[in-house]
Short mmCIF file of C-alpha atoms in Angstrom, two decimals:
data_model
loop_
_atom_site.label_atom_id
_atom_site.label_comp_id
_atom_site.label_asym_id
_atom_site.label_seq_id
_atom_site.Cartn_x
_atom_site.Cartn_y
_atom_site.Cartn_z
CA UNK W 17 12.70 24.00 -9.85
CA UNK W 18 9.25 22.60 -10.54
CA UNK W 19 6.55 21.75 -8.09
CA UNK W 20 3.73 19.09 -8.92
CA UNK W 21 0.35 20.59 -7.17
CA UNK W 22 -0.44 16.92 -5.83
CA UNK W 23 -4.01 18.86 -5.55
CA UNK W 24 -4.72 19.06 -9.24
CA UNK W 25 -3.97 15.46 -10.03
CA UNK W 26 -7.06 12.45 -9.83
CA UNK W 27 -5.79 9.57 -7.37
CA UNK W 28 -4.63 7.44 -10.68
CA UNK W 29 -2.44 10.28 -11.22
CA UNK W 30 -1.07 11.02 -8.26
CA UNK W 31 -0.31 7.20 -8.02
CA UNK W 32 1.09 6.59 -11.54
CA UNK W 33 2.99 9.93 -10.52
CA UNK W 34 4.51 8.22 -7.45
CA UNK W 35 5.54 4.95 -9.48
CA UNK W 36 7.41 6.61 -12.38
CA UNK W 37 9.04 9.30 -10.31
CA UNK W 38 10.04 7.90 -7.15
CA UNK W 39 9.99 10.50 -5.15
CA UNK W 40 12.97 10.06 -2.87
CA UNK W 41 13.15 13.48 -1.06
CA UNK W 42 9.50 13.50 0.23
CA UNK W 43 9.45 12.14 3.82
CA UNK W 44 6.83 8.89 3.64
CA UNK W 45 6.76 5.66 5.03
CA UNK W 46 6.89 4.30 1.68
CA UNK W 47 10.14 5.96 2.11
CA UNK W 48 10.73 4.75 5.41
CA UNK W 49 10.12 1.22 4.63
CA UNK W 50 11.62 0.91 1.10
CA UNK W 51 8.65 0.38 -0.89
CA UNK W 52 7.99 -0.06 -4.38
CA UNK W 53 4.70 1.28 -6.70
CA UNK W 54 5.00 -1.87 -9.05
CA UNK W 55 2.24 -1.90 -10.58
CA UNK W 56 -0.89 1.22 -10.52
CA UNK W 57 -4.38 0.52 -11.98
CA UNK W 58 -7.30 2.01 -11.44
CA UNK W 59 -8.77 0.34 -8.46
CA UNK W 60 -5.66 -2.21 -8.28
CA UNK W 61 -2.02 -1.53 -7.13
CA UNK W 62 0.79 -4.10 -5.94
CA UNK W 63 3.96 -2.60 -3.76
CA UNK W 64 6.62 -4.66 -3.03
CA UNK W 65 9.70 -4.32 -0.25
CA UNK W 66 12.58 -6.40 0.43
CA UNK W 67 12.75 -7.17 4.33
CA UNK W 68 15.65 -6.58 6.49
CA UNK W 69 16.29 -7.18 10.32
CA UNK W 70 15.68 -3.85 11.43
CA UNK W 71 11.70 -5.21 10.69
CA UNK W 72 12.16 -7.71 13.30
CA UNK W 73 9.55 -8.44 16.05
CA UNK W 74 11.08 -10.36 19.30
CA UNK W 75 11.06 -13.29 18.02
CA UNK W 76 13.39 -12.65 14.62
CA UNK W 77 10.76 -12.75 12.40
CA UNK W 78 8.98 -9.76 10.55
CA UNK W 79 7.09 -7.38 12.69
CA UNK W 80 3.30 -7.77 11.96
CA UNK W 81 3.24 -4.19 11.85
CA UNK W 82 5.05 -4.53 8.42
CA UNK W 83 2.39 -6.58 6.93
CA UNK W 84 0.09 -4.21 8.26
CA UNK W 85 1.28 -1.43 7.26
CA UNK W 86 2.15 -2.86 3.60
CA UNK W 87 -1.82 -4.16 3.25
CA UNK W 88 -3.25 -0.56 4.81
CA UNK W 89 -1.09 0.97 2.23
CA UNK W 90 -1.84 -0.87 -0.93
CA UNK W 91 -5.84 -1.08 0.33
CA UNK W 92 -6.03 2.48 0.82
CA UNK W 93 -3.68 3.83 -2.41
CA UNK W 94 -6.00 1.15 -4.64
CA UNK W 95 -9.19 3.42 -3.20
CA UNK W 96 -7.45 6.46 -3.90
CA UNK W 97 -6.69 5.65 -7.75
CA UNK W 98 -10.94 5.71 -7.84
CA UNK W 99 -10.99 9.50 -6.13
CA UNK W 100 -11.13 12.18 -8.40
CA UNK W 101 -8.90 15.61 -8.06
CA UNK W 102 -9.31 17.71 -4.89
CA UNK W 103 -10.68 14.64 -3.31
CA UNK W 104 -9.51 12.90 0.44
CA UNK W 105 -9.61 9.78 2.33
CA UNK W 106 -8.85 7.99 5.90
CA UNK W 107 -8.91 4.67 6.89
CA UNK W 108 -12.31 3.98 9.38
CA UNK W 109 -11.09 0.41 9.93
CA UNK W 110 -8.80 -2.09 9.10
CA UNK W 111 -9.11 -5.97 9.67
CA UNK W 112 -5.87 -8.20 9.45
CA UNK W 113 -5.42 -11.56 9.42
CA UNK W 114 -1.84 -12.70 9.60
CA UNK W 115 -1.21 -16.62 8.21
CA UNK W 116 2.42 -16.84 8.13
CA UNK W 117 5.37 -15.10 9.44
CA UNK W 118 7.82 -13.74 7.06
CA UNK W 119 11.80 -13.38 7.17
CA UNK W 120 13.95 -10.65 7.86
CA UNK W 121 16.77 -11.61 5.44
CA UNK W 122 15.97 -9.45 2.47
CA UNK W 123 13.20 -11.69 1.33
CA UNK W 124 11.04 -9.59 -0.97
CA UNK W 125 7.23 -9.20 0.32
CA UNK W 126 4.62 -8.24 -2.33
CA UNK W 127 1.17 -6.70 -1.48
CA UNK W 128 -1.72 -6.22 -3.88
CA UNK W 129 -4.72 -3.86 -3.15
CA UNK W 130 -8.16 -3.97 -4.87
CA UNK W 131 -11.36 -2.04 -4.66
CA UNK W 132 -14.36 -3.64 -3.37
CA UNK W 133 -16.68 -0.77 -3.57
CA UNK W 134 -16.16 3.03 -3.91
CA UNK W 135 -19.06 5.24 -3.00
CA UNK W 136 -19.88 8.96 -1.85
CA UNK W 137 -19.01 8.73 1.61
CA UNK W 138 -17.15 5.45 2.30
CA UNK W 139 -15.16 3.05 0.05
CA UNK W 140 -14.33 -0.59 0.67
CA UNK W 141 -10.90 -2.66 -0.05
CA UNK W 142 -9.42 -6.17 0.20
CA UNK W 143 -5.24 -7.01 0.26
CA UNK W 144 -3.29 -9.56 0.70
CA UNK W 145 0.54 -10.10 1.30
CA UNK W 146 2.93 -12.59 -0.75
CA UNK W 147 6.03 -13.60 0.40
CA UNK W 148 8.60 -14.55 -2.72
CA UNK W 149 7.43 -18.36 -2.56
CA UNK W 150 3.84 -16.81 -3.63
CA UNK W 151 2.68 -18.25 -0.08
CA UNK W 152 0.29 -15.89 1.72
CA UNK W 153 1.71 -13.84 4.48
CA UNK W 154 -1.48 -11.78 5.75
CA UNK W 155 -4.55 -10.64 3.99
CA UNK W 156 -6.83 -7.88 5.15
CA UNK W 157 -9.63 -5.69 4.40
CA UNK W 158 -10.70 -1.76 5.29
CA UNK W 159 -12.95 1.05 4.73
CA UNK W 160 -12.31 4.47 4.07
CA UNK W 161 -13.81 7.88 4.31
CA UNK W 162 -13.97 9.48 1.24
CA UNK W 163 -14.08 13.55 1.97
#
């Protein structure tokens, strides 16, 4: 059995890691959710899920939590591919604007993350979310705590 030592491995690593592998036995809400590491840059990366009705809000359409959680995840994983080994982050803040709603029939939602500005002590991000027509969904930005 091997073990990766997540520790030793710059952000960009750890991301590209997460892409080709696809880690299926480490609990995550990538997991959760179904999400895809399409595409890993430094400072840049786009996830993608297909929805489903279990992502419904009241109202049948998806949950804005779902958009949320897609933008803080593709924001903060886009800072991370700038963070060296060894190093951490949180997300301070995180402003959403929601445009659209989205449907719950399998339609695939794509989310792209890119880094604004990454400093000592704080890093800033912009996303947006795409629904498969290309028409904007939500878009968002956030800063992080680097530590």
């Amino acid at each position: 059995m091997t073990t990766t030592d997540y520790t030793a491995m710059t952000g960009l690593e750890l991301m590209r890691w997460v892409q080709t592998e696809r880690p299926t036995d480490i609990p995550s809400i990538g997991r959760l959710l179904g999400m895809r590491f399409d595409e890993v840059e430094h400072g840049r990366i786009v996830i993608s899920l297909d929805t489903r009705p279990d992502f419904a809000n009241p109202l049948g359409t998806v949950h804005g939590g779902i958009a949320a959680t897609l933008l803080d995840s593709v924001m903060g994983c886009a800072v991370h591919t700038t963070l060296p080994a060894g190093t951490g982050y949180t997300t301070l803040e995180i402003k959403v604007n929601y445009i659209r709603a989205a449907r719950t029939d399998g339609q695939t939602l794509t989310a792209e993350g890119t880094v604004i500005h990454t400093g000592r002590r704080t890093a800033t991000a912009e996303g947006k979310v795409l629904d498969d027509q290309g028409k904007l969904i939500a878009h968002a930005t956030t800063t992080c705590m680097i530590f």
